[in-house]
XYZ file of C-alpha atoms in Angstrom:
679
model
C -30.682 -27.976 119.845
C -29.035 -30.628 122.218
C -26.690 -32.528 119.969
C -27.262 -34.519 116.694
C -25.194 -37.225 115.283
C -22.296 -36.597 113.254
C -20.242 -38.867 111.207
C -16.674 -39.699 110.503
C -14.330 -41.055 107.611
C -12.210 -43.965 109.478
C -9.024 -44.495 108.440
C -8.887 -48.361 107.941
C -5.150 -49.450 105.403
C -6.959 -50.438 102.648
C -8.404 -49.673 100.190
C -11.443 -47.276 100.280
C -12.375 -48.751 96.505
C -12.847 -51.745 96.554
C -15.156 -51.676 93.349
C -16.549 -54.927 91.142
C -14.130 -54.223 88.972
C -11.467 -55.617 91.409
C -12.875 -58.318 93.301
C -13.725 -59.466 89.439
C -10.557 -59.598 88.173
C -8.560 -60.767 90.875
C -11.134 -63.871 90.906
C -10.672 -64.298 87.693
C -7.036 -64.242 88.733
C -7.551 -66.478 90.761
C -9.719 -69.533 88.946
C -5.975 -69.058 86.258
C -2.702 -70.781 89.818
C -2.244 -72.945 90.913
C -4.511 -74.418 93.126
C -0.958 -75.495 95.242
C -0.258 -73.988 98.067
C 2.087 -71.454 96.014
C 3.650 -67.982 96.268
C 1.039 -66.434 93.426
C -2.409 -67.973 95.071
C -1.222 -67.075 98.655
C -0.917 -63.299 96.943
C -3.937 -63.130 94.980
C -5.756 -64.005 97.853
C -4.356 -61.921 99.946
C -5.156 -59.171 97.942
C -9.506 -60.936 97.535
C -10.057 -61.068 101.044
C -8.719 -57.139 100.997
C -10.592 -56.143 98.755
C -14.149 -57.473 99.553
C -13.952 -56.212 104.083
C -16.786 -53.630 102.373
C -18.964 -55.725 100.497
C -18.680 -58.981 101.346
C -16.738 -60.077 104.359
C -18.026 -63.656 104.194
C -16.169 -64.399 100.822
C -13.746 -62.032 102.636
C -12.867 -64.850 105.590
C -13.056 -67.706 103.392
C -9.610 -66.373 101.062
C -8.465 -64.891 103.410
C -8.863 -68.740 105.833
C -7.162 -70.636 102.943
C -4.227 -68.086 102.615
C -3.741 -68.632 106.231
C -3.527 -72.487 105.490
C -1.004 -71.774 102.998
C 1.409 -69.628 104.680
C 1.514 -71.596 107.250
C 2.597 -74.258 104.836
C 4.625 -72.207 102.945
C 6.256 -70.633 106.074
C 5.629 -67.310 105.663
C 5.341 -65.987 108.577
C 4.888 -62.732 106.802
C 2.182 -62.618 104.348
C 0.024 -65.428 107.168
C 0.090 -61.515 109.652
C -0.903 -59.226 106.453
C -4.317 -62.172 106.261
C -5.117 -62.205 109.981
C -5.249 -58.529 109.773
C -8.066 -58.130 106.607
C -9.533 -60.844 108.396
C -9.673 -58.867 110.693
C -11.646 -56.477 108.747
C -12.905 -58.330 107.416
C -14.907 -59.079 110.791
C -14.014 -55.815 111.783
C -16.928 -55.453 109.199
C -19.631 -58.423 110.195
C -19.071 -56.544 113.731
C -17.890 -60.138 115.275
C -15.407 -57.443 117.188
C -14.108 -59.923 119.793
C -12.724 -62.651 117.109
C -11.837 -58.874 114.909
C -9.312 -58.692 117.910
C -8.173 -61.646 117.997
C -7.365 -61.783 114.216
C -5.642 -58.390 115.096
C -2.916 -59.714 117.872
C -2.495 -62.608 116.593
C -0.661 -60.557 113.121
C 0.770 -57.829 116.252
C 2.378 -61.281 117.620
C 3.938 -61.763 113.931
C 5.079 -58.605 112.828
C 6.783 -57.946 116.662
C 8.167 -61.684 115.504
C 9.098 -60.408 113.105
C 10.483 -56.589 113.098
C 8.317 -55.383 110.797
C 7.592 -52.303 113.098
C 5.344 -49.519 110.476
C 2.460 -52.832 109.950
C 2.200 -53.244 113.916
C 1.037 -50.285 114.031
C -1.191 -50.470 111.226
C -2.987 -52.947 113.340
C -2.847 -51.200 116.212
C -5.120 -48.899 115.176
C -7.271 -50.914 113.105
C -7.679 -52.210 116.727
C -8.545 -48.570 117.859
C -10.878 -48.494 115.788
C -12.859 -51.277 117.094
C -12.773 -49.719 120.238
C -13.545 -46.572 118.890
C -17.737 -47.937 117.761
C -18.248 -48.964 120.860
C -17.750 -45.899 121.803
C -14.808 -46.670 124.675
C -12.796 -44.129 123.783
C -9.850 -44.311 126.520
C -8.833 -47.298 125.066
C -9.186 -45.683 121.627
C -6.293 -43.729 122.096
C -4.488 -45.442 123.668
C -3.729 -47.246 120.785
C -4.075 -44.858 118.402
C -0.489 -43.237 120.440
C 0.927 -46.159 119.999
C 0.835 -45.806 117.210
C 1.463 -42.337 116.389
C 4.734 -42.569 118.262
C 5.490 -45.810 115.781
C 4.936 -43.391 112.089
C 6.414 -40.628 114.408
C 10.065 -42.733 114.851
C 9.307 -43.845 111.041
C 8.909 -39.807 110.012
C 6.029 -41.106 108.027
C 4.320 -37.928 108.196
C 0.953 -39.002 106.345
C 0.133 -41.457 108.709
C 0.953 -39.153 111.739
C -1.637 -36.913 110.256
C -4.211 -39.855 110.129
C -3.300 -40.798 113.870
C -3.586 -37.107 115.245
C -6.868 -36.837 112.969
C -8.416 -40.816 114.670
C -6.885 -39.256 118.989
C -8.182 -35.739 117.962
C -11.728 -37.627 117.175
C -11.516 -39.733 120.414
C -11.668 -36.513 122.236
C -13.927 -34.750 121.091
C -16.467 -37.285 121.226
C -15.136 -36.950 125.647
C -16.279 -33.471 124.809
C -11.966 -32.404 125.572
C -12.780 -29.859 123.100
C -8.813 -27.897 123.955
C -7.035 -31.532 122.916
C -9.381 -32.402 120.166
C -8.914 -28.809 118.399
C -4.847 -29.055 119.213
C -4.540 -32.705 117.409
C -6.968 -31.315 114.673
C -4.710 -28.699 113.750
C -1.388 -30.558 114.183
C -3.088 -32.661 111.243
C -4.355 -30.279 109.382
C -0.168 -27.860 109.527
C 1.065 -31.438 108.649
C -0.783 -31.963 105.357
C -0.954 -28.513 104.191
C 3.447 -28.522 104.616
C 3.562 -31.326 102.745
C 1.025 -29.684 100.755
C -1.175 -32.425 100.123
C -5.050 -30.289 100.164
C -6.559 -32.434 97.619
C -6.233 -35.309 99.176
C -9.679 -37.471 100.271
C -7.185 -37.441 104.225
C -7.537 -33.912 104.061
C -10.822 -33.765 103.449
C -11.582 -35.573 106.439
C -9.768 -33.225 109.082
C -11.408 -30.934 107.450
C -13.975 -32.417 108.343
C -13.136 -32.922 111.725
C -13.142 -29.630 112.607
C -15.542 -28.542 111.342
C -18.476 -31.026 114.316
C -16.307 -29.745 116.994
C -16.718 -26.353 115.842
C -20.410 -27.211 115.322
C -20.472 -28.312 118.896
C -18.836 -25.454 119.813
C -21.851 -23.278 119.270
C -18.978 -21.626 115.766
C -21.940 -22.688 113.879
C -21.036 -20.619 110.486
C -16.903 -21.695 110.619
C -19.084 -25.337 111.541
C -20.068 -25.220 107.306
C -17.107 -23.509 105.252
C -14.816 -26.192 106.725
C -17.981 -28.748 106.251
C -17.146 -27.329 102.358
C -14.543 -27.130 101.569
C -14.792 -31.199 102.513
C -17.552 -31.683 99.667
C -16.038 -29.768 96.690
C -12.875 -31.996 97.592
C -15.853 -35.978 97.921
C -16.478 -34.102 95.283
C -13.914 -33.886 92.687
C -12.391 -37.690 94.220
C -16.308 -38.801 93.306
C -16.444 -40.367 97.156
C -19.849 -40.558 98.140
C -19.180 -42.010 101.532
C -17.408 -39.259 102.331
C -19.759 -37.175 100.357
C -22.679 -38.255 102.672
C -20.778 -38.413 105.683
C -20.290 -34.253 105.180
C -24.051 -33.691 103.818
C -25.440 -35.748 107.233
C -22.313 -32.878 108.759
C -23.103 -29.594 107.565
C -26.888 -30.219 108.361
C -26.071 -30.456 111.840
C -24.266 -26.754 111.654
C -28.039 -25.638 108.590
C -30.420 -27.822 111.704
C -28.423 -25.461 114.943
C -29.015 -22.442 112.914
C -32.279 -22.720 113.060
C -32.477 -23.543 108.443
C -34.396 -27.065 109.578
C -35.843 -27.262 105.519
C -32.314 -27.101 104.219
C -31.158 -29.623 106.812
C -33.813 -32.106 106.449
C -32.782 -31.511 102.430
C -29.038 -32.614 103.098
C -29.297 -35.615 105.766
C -31.796 -37.261 103.168
C -29.180 -36.743 100.256
C -26.703 -37.987 102.754
C -28.875 -41.119 103.000
C -29.963 -42.404 99.406
C -25.859 -42.822 99.312
C -25.484 -44.420 102.064
C -28.813 -46.103 100.353
C -27.030 -47.446 97.894
C -23.737 -47.945 99.251
C -25.361 -50.489 100.868
C -23.599 -48.827 104.334
C -26.629 -49.038 107.470
C -24.970 -46.988 109.613
C -25.086 -44.490 107.332
C -28.483 -44.734 106.959
C -29.208 -44.645 111.053
C -26.943 -41.643 111.732
C -29.659 -40.274 108.673
C -32.475 -41.136 109.607
C -31.689 -39.982 113.784
C -30.202 -36.455 112.821
C -33.574 -36.155 110.030
C -35.815 -37.199 113.080
C -33.518 -34.581 115.410
C -35.004 -32.006 112.697
C -38.570 -32.616 112.850
C -38.415 -31.844 117.044
C -36.597 -29.179 116.056
C -39.924 -28.902 114.042
C -42.039 -30.219 117.559
C -43.214 -32.850 114.786
C -42.771 -35.589 117.942
C -44.758 -37.876 116.182
C -42.919 -37.907 112.714
C -39.539 -37.464 114.817
C -39.865 -40.767 116.903
C -39.962 -42.947 114.282
C -37.232 -42.053 112.766
C -35.319 -42.527 116.018
C -37.557 -46.405 116.568
C -35.845 -47.187 112.687
C -31.960 -46.212 114.332
C -31.834 -46.842 117.391
C -31.802 -50.783 117.141
C -29.362 -50.323 114.689
C -27.075 -48.695 116.782
C -28.137 -51.682 119.847
C -26.746 -53.912 117.515
C -23.678 -52.012 116.909
C -23.207 -51.121 120.738
C -22.737 -47.865 120.245
C -23.744 -45.919 123.244
C -22.233 -42.325 122.506
C -26.297 -42.735 120.179
C -27.810 -44.296 121.740
C -27.292 -41.121 124.671
C -28.439 -39.354 122.117
C -31.974 -41.153 120.288
C -32.986 -41.589 123.651
C -32.157 -37.844 125.295
C -34.545 -37.399 121.896
C -37.630 -39.768 122.672
C -37.623 -37.969 125.807
C -37.889 -35.153 124.640
C -40.811 -35.732 122.243
C -42.693 -37.322 124.873
C -41.822 -34.549 127.249
C -44.689 -32.606 127.377
C -47.160 -35.900 126.028
C -46.035 -38.977 128.822
C -43.627 -37.848 132.031
C -43.235 -41.136 132.240
C -41.777 -42.352 128.747
C -39.854 -39.261 129.025
C -38.017 -40.101 132.200
C -37.715 -43.601 130.969
C -36.286 -42.267 128.184
C -33.448 -39.678 130.093
C -32.788 -42.005 132.192
C -31.651 -44.370 129.550
C -29.868 -41.911 127.620
C -27.415 -40.793 131.064
C -26.545 -44.289 131.333
C -25.010 -44.915 127.869
C -23.689 -41.077 128.401
C -21.739 -42.235 131.128
C -21.041 -45.901 129.213
C -19.876 -43.651 126.172
C -16.566 -41.352 129.334
C -19.587 -37.887 126.910
C -20.113 -35.615 129.481
C -21.702 -32.841 126.669
C -24.018 -35.974 126.882
C -24.278 -36.551 130.136
C -25.087 -33.569 131.061
C -27.891 -33.197 128.138
C -28.828 -35.555 129.978
C -29.453 -34.294 133.746
C -30.738 -31.310 132.554
C -33.622 -33.594 131.208
C -34.205 -35.354 133.936
C -34.297 -32.113 136.155
C -36.379 -30.398 133.638
C -39.139 -33.494 134.274
C -38.619 -33.728 138.335
C -39.853 -29.915 138.243
C -42.375 -30.691 136.553
C -43.554 -33.996 138.482
C -43.179 -32.011 141.519
C -40.282 -33.867 142.813
C -37.906 -30.996 143.362
C -35.310 -31.574 145.921
C -34.737 -34.242 143.455
C -34.142 -31.739 140.864
C -31.768 -29.826 142.500
C -29.643 -32.366 143.018
C -29.375 -33.987 138.990
C -29.181 -29.922 138.736
C -26.457 -29.420 140.142
C -24.571 -32.324 139.287
C -25.048 -30.943 135.990
C -23.971 -27.477 136.750
C -20.630 -29.934 138.468
C -19.867 -31.253 134.908
C -20.576 -27.904 132.620
C -17.948 -26.104 134.182
C -15.444 -28.736 133.868
C -14.936 -28.114 129.824
C -17.255 -24.487 129.625
C -14.262 -23.125 131.880
C -12.779 -20.082 130.995
C -9.175 -22.011 130.672
C -10.705 -23.648 127.928
C -12.090 -20.750 126.129
C -8.709 -19.290 125.815
C -6.633 -22.331 125.312
C -9.317 -23.119 122.576
C -8.883 -19.490 121.045
C -5.267 -19.265 121.804
C -4.092 -23.351 119.401
C -6.473 -20.972 116.724
C -3.430 -18.274 116.693
C -1.116 -21.149 116.791
C -1.894 -22.183 114.261
C -2.615 -19.148 112.011
C 1.173 -19.003 113.129
C 2.743 -22.396 111.983
C 0.864 -21.460 108.463
C 2.532 -17.836 107.867
C 6.233 -19.575 109.847
C 5.806 -22.366 106.669
C 5.142 -19.269 103.667
C 7.733 -17.416 104.970
C 10.658 -20.386 105.376
C 9.029 -21.770 102.324
C 10.827 -18.089 100.352
C 13.101 -17.807 102.952
C 16.179 -18.852 101.250
C 15.626 -16.350 98.275
C 14.776 -13.120 100.129
C 17.976 -13.940 101.975
C 20.764 -14.703 98.624
C 18.874 -10.678 97.391
C 19.756 -9.048 100.412
C 23.230 -10.255 101.510
C 23.615 -8.976 97.289
C 22.396 -5.900 98.535
C 23.804 -5.316 101.488
C 27.249 -5.765 100.213
C 26.064 -2.691 96.928
C 25.230 -0.463 100.745
C 28.032 -1.663 102.759
C 30.320 1.456 103.130
C 27.576 4.343 102.068
C 25.727 2.213 105.484
C 29.478 2.182 107.634
C 29.570 6.463 107.090
C 25.723 6.587 107.844
C 26.772 5.401 111.274
C 29.476 6.175 111.662
C 29.056 10.075 111.305
C 25.115 10.466 112.183
C 24.981 7.455 114.865
C 24.474 9.827 117.798
C 22.286 11.791 116.285
C 20.202 9.083 114.996
C 19.980 7.562 117.919
C 18.505 9.906 120.187
C 16.126 10.707 117.272
C 15.129 6.526 118.179
C 15.095 6.453 121.596
C 12.602 9.238 121.784
C 10.784 7.618 119.482
C 10.303 4.265 121.521
C 9.761 5.218 124.820
C 7.170 7.758 123.557
C 5.171 4.732 121.593
C 6.457 2.205 124.457
C 4.467 5.388 127.335
C 1.654 5.506 124.690
C 1.406 1.677 124.587
C 1.670 1.384 128.929
C -1.485 4.026 129.244
C -3.397 2.427 126.814
C -2.924 -1.476 128.746
C -3.335 0.571 131.620
C -6.657 2.245 130.279
C -7.815 -1.378 128.699
C -7.610 -3.242 132.308
C -9.092 0.030 133.966
C -12.078 -0.410 131.907
C -12.757 -4.014 132.038
C -11.791 -4.510 135.303
C -14.681 -1.431 135.870
C -16.691 -3.287 134.107
C -16.473 -6.390 134.996
C -17.849 -4.570 139.090
C -20.419 -3.106 137.704
C -21.593 -6.215 135.576
C -21.638 -7.731 139.638
C -23.655 -5.258 141.379
C -23.986 -5.963 145.060
C -26.703 -3.897 145.555
C -28.172 -6.404 142.741
C -27.372 -8.743 143.665
C -28.266 -8.381 147.370
C -31.789 -7.644 146.568
C -32.153 -10.460 144.357
C -31.435 -13.036 147.196
C -33.966 -11.113 149.644
C -36.303 -11.128 146.722
C -35.586 -15.104 146.889
C -35.719 -15.145 150.406
C -38.918 -13.787 150.689
C -40.744 -16.536 148.419
C -38.822 -19.086 150.633
C -40.778 -17.831 153.415
C -44.397 -17.467 151.601
C -43.709 -21.021 150.317
C -44.479 -20.488 147.075
C -42.357 -22.355 146.048
C -42.841 -22.335 141.987
C -42.078 -18.051 141.745
C -38.251 -19.223 144.511
C -37.794 -21.939 141.895
C -38.528 -20.193 138.959
C -36.400 -16.820 139.954
C -33.352 -18.735 141.458
C -33.495 -20.632 137.998
C -33.562 -17.248 135.928
C -30.867 -15.812 138.580
C -28.572 -18.259 138.382
C -28.112 -18.648 134.774
C -27.768 -14.739 134.753
C -25.250 -14.861 137.638
C -23.413 -17.598 135.375
C -23.758 -15.938 131.674
C -22.023 -13.036 133.322
C -19.162 -14.896 135.048
C -18.770 -16.997 130.680
C -18.603 -13.412 129.708
C -17.254 -11.198 131.676
C -13.324 -12.983 130.579
C -14.722 -12.425 126.681
C -13.856 -9.045 124.928
C -16.629 -9.947 122.316
C -19.430 -12.026 122.436
C -22.123 -12.980 119.624
C -25.119 -10.650 119.687
C -27.703 -13.961 120.755
C -25.490 -14.541 123.752
C -25.431 -11.102 125.423
C -29.075 -10.478 124.000
C -30.598 -13.288 125.877
C -28.142 -12.164 129.530
C -29.797 -8.974 129.102
C -34.031 -10.467 129.000
C -33.061 -12.497 131.743
C -31.439 -9.547 133.649
C -35.241 -7.211 132.998
C -37.578 -10.344 132.994
C -35.480 -10.438 137.507
C -35.675 -6.952 137.816
C -39.897 -7.011 136.510
C -40.297 -10.001 139.003
C -38.648 -7.600 141.494
C -40.892 -4.531 140.270
C -44.508 -6.806 140.057
C -44.459 -6.015 136.240
C -44.079 -3.060 137.355
C -42.860 -2.129 133.791
C -42.347 -4.013 130.070
C -39.865 -4.945 127.390
C -39.975 -4.908 123.655
C -35.738 -5.629 122.783
C -36.320 -5.584 118.463
C -33.267 -6.378 115.797
C -33.167 -5.904 112.989
C -34.469 -8.642 109.656
C -30.186 -8.226 108.424
C -28.702 -8.420 111.721
C -28.004 -12.021 111.800
C -27.589 -12.411 115.645
C -24.945 -15.621 115.808
C -23.095 -13.459 113.973
C -22.436 -10.624 114.850
C -20.244 -9.801 117.959
C -20.915 -6.471 120.897
C -18.423 -6.716 123.998
C -20.800 -7.883 126.910
C -23.507 -6.199 129.091
C -22.757 -2.806 127.257
C -26.003 -2.167 126.980
C -26.391 -3.046 130.744
C -25.848 0.168 132.364
C -28.632 1.830 130.739
C -31.219 -0.310 131.129
C -30.721 -0.187 134.889
C -30.422 3.353 135.053
C -33.723 3.119 132.799
C -35.565 0.789 135.136
C -34.227 2.479 138.857
C -33.672 5.822 137.718
C -36.733 5.935 135.469
C -39.865 4.206 135.156
C -39.621 2.549 137.725
C -40.193 5.909 139.883
C -43.570 6.774 136.901
C -47.472 5.683 138.645
C -48.113 4.834 134.870
C -47.051 1.288 132.798
C -43.362 1.662 132.336
C -42.247 1.097 128.577
C -38.906 -0.405 127.906
C -37.371 -0.456 123.879
C -34.112 -2.050 123.777
C -33.040 -1.668 119.338
C -30.031 -2.842 117.574
C -29.400 -2.753 113.610
C -27.933 -2.101 111.092
C -26.261 1.453 110.151
C -23.651 3.584 108.398
C -22.522 -0.378 108.301
C -22.346 0.065 112.200
C -24.557 -1.225 114.610
C -27.096 0.662 115.966
C -27.788 -0.281 120.064
C -30.729 1.953 121.600
C -32.082 2.078 125.071
C -35.359 4.024 124.602
C -37.849 4.325 127.710
C -40.723 6.899 128.588
C -39.662 7.262 132.306
C -39.079 10.308 134.210
C -36.039 11.639 132.724
C -32.835 12.650 134.031
C -34.096 16.252 135.216
C -36.729 13.855 137.739
C -33.996 12.146 139.070
C -32.016 14.678 142.193
C -31.685 11.818 144.698
C -28.663 10.995 142.462
C -25.210 12.200 142.818
C -23.548 13.356 140.054
C -20.884 10.748 140.588
C -23.263 8.036 140.684
C -24.640 9.049 137.025
C -21.524 9.273 135.203
C -19.850 6.327 136.300
C -22.310 3.635 133.267
C -21.714 6.919 130.731
C -17.600 7.502 131.357
C -17.368 3.563 132.043
C -19.382 2.959 128.604
C -17.289 6.000 126.709
C -13.921 4.328 126.991
C -15.148 1.132 126.570
C -16.311 2.635 123.004
C -12.613 4.449 122.651
C -10.888 1.488 123.237
C -12.521 -0.400 120.627
C -11.963 2.676 118.429
C -8.481 3.049 119.200
C -8.468 -1.688 118.436
C -10.534 -1.623 115.282
C -9.750 1.767 113.971
C -13.004 3.024 114.104
C -15.585 5.377 115.248
C -17.877 4.111 117.484
C -20.079 7.246 119.283
C -22.930 7.367 122.518
C -25.441 9.636 122.445
C -28.189 10.814 125.224
C -31.221 12.202 124.071
C -33.426 14.011 126.668
C -36.942 13.462 125.534
C -40.345 15.499 126.439
C -40.606 12.494 128.668
C -38.145 9.698 129.238
C -34.392 9.001 127.685
C -33.597 7.527 124.711
C -29.461 6.531 124.982
C -27.919 5.364 121.092
C -24.616 3.487 121.100
C -23.247 2.805 117.698
C -20.055 0.311 117.561
C -18.399 -1.341 114.253
C -19.859 -4.112 112.620
C -17.676 -7.190 114.164
C -18.270 -10.556 112.814
C -17.037 -14.283 114.320
C -15.962 -16.144 111.145
């Protein structure tokens, strides 16, 4: 899955429950008010226009225009501004954005004049929502930040949290995930400090974080946040939010390849949006159903869903969603009509640039690379791939990954700090009483046995510090050696020689294929080299890449099999990166490469006694047949892996192990590691 539509709740400062009963009562009240221009009628008109903006904006505009006339006649400029702001909501619902922005600006001008900073900030935020729906995320955030500063000055925590949610959302759609997560966690901390954990606002911020984790491919985390939001929406009977959550949790299921579960959730979301007559929500559901059918390779059905949603996004000028739709239509045509595929990928790239979405630009560039390669335009394919790599590096850098992890830890710390602060005063009073009670005894201990006590404590302190220092040195030294082992210079040199050989032979297809696998291996190796643990799925992908390259270099002199037990979830289980690679390398170059018959290497992953069991098994010459390899060279990989396992055992308090078994023909290496999950 490349990407799917994520749908969020936006906080316009109006009621989300503009129900028919409320409108009916206001209409009845309007009939009983004096038709002359009085204050009561003005209030009713404003509230009625406010209630109509979601269900009947034309009627809302009609009554608010009357309200503006009365406000002007009575020189009530405060309520004139309020009516202008609400009429902006109605025009926004009609997607007449230019008029809506004009009305908001008129309201802001009046709020400036009368010094109503908070209402001005709300109108500024409403402008930001229009820019968001136009995929103009920079202008949207400019308005959000301006509103946030006002609410911060007013010490309005609730509205500050709403602004942080919106700011994070705009950063997310610009692929600035570090800033996005930072703002989301700031908002979440505010709600939890206020003990506001059952409101729609709190549900929305959980929804936002769930969407971000889906983008970061942490799908189980994403699902947990969406489930929190769904529970609140069901309790509050807020169907609009529920439909959005069902869409977003379905996205995560789709990425996990649970396509049927995803489609069921999308259909449920569509039915809710249909009862609400929400066209954008219906389009979102149809698009996501189409994406699920792409995963199922039912391309005709997928295209029919995309073609139903595309005109709606065009009418809304929604560049972000149009980029996604065109990219997937291109995928549908990739194996049947390269010309149509290319046209749609180009359209996707245009819309992605317009919405300033880096990840969607990367998707489009990689898709265009595939098309140009299939068309034989290798030069164009290379240029497009290079552009995609540069863009991808800009938001998948190591620094950003470390920053995301730091933010998660900071959020956990803030929660713990709040709990401590809530109980601090009570504990301080108890401690004070105990302190007075034991003061005399403590003084005797201090003056009578202080010297001996200090010597003992000092000795323990320096002993512990030395142990910690030795352990940290061992960790750093092992990590450095592991990085060096992953990037073996001989392997790099030989791989580049192989690519050069294909180029000399003018075997462009083999050279391109080899270069693609080699580049992917190097990138993945570099990405994982700074991580202590990576998902088993990613590690297997790197090992496959490595084996494919070595297999090609040895003219397919060996075959390999990777077996993963059904009880293993490769997406959620973590493993030290490339911990099996030294043994696989030994199996190839000191095992199967030295036999005349076809070599076989079998790699296995399974659960065993609540541990992750990994093995590398070959039918090569065995350790006895590698007399030309020095003892030192033989032991490098063994000692390195042993040290890595020792460090994990020390940190996780587990009993991981490594065993080498000499067989009649070949060698089998067994590695047992603690089961570590990503959630």
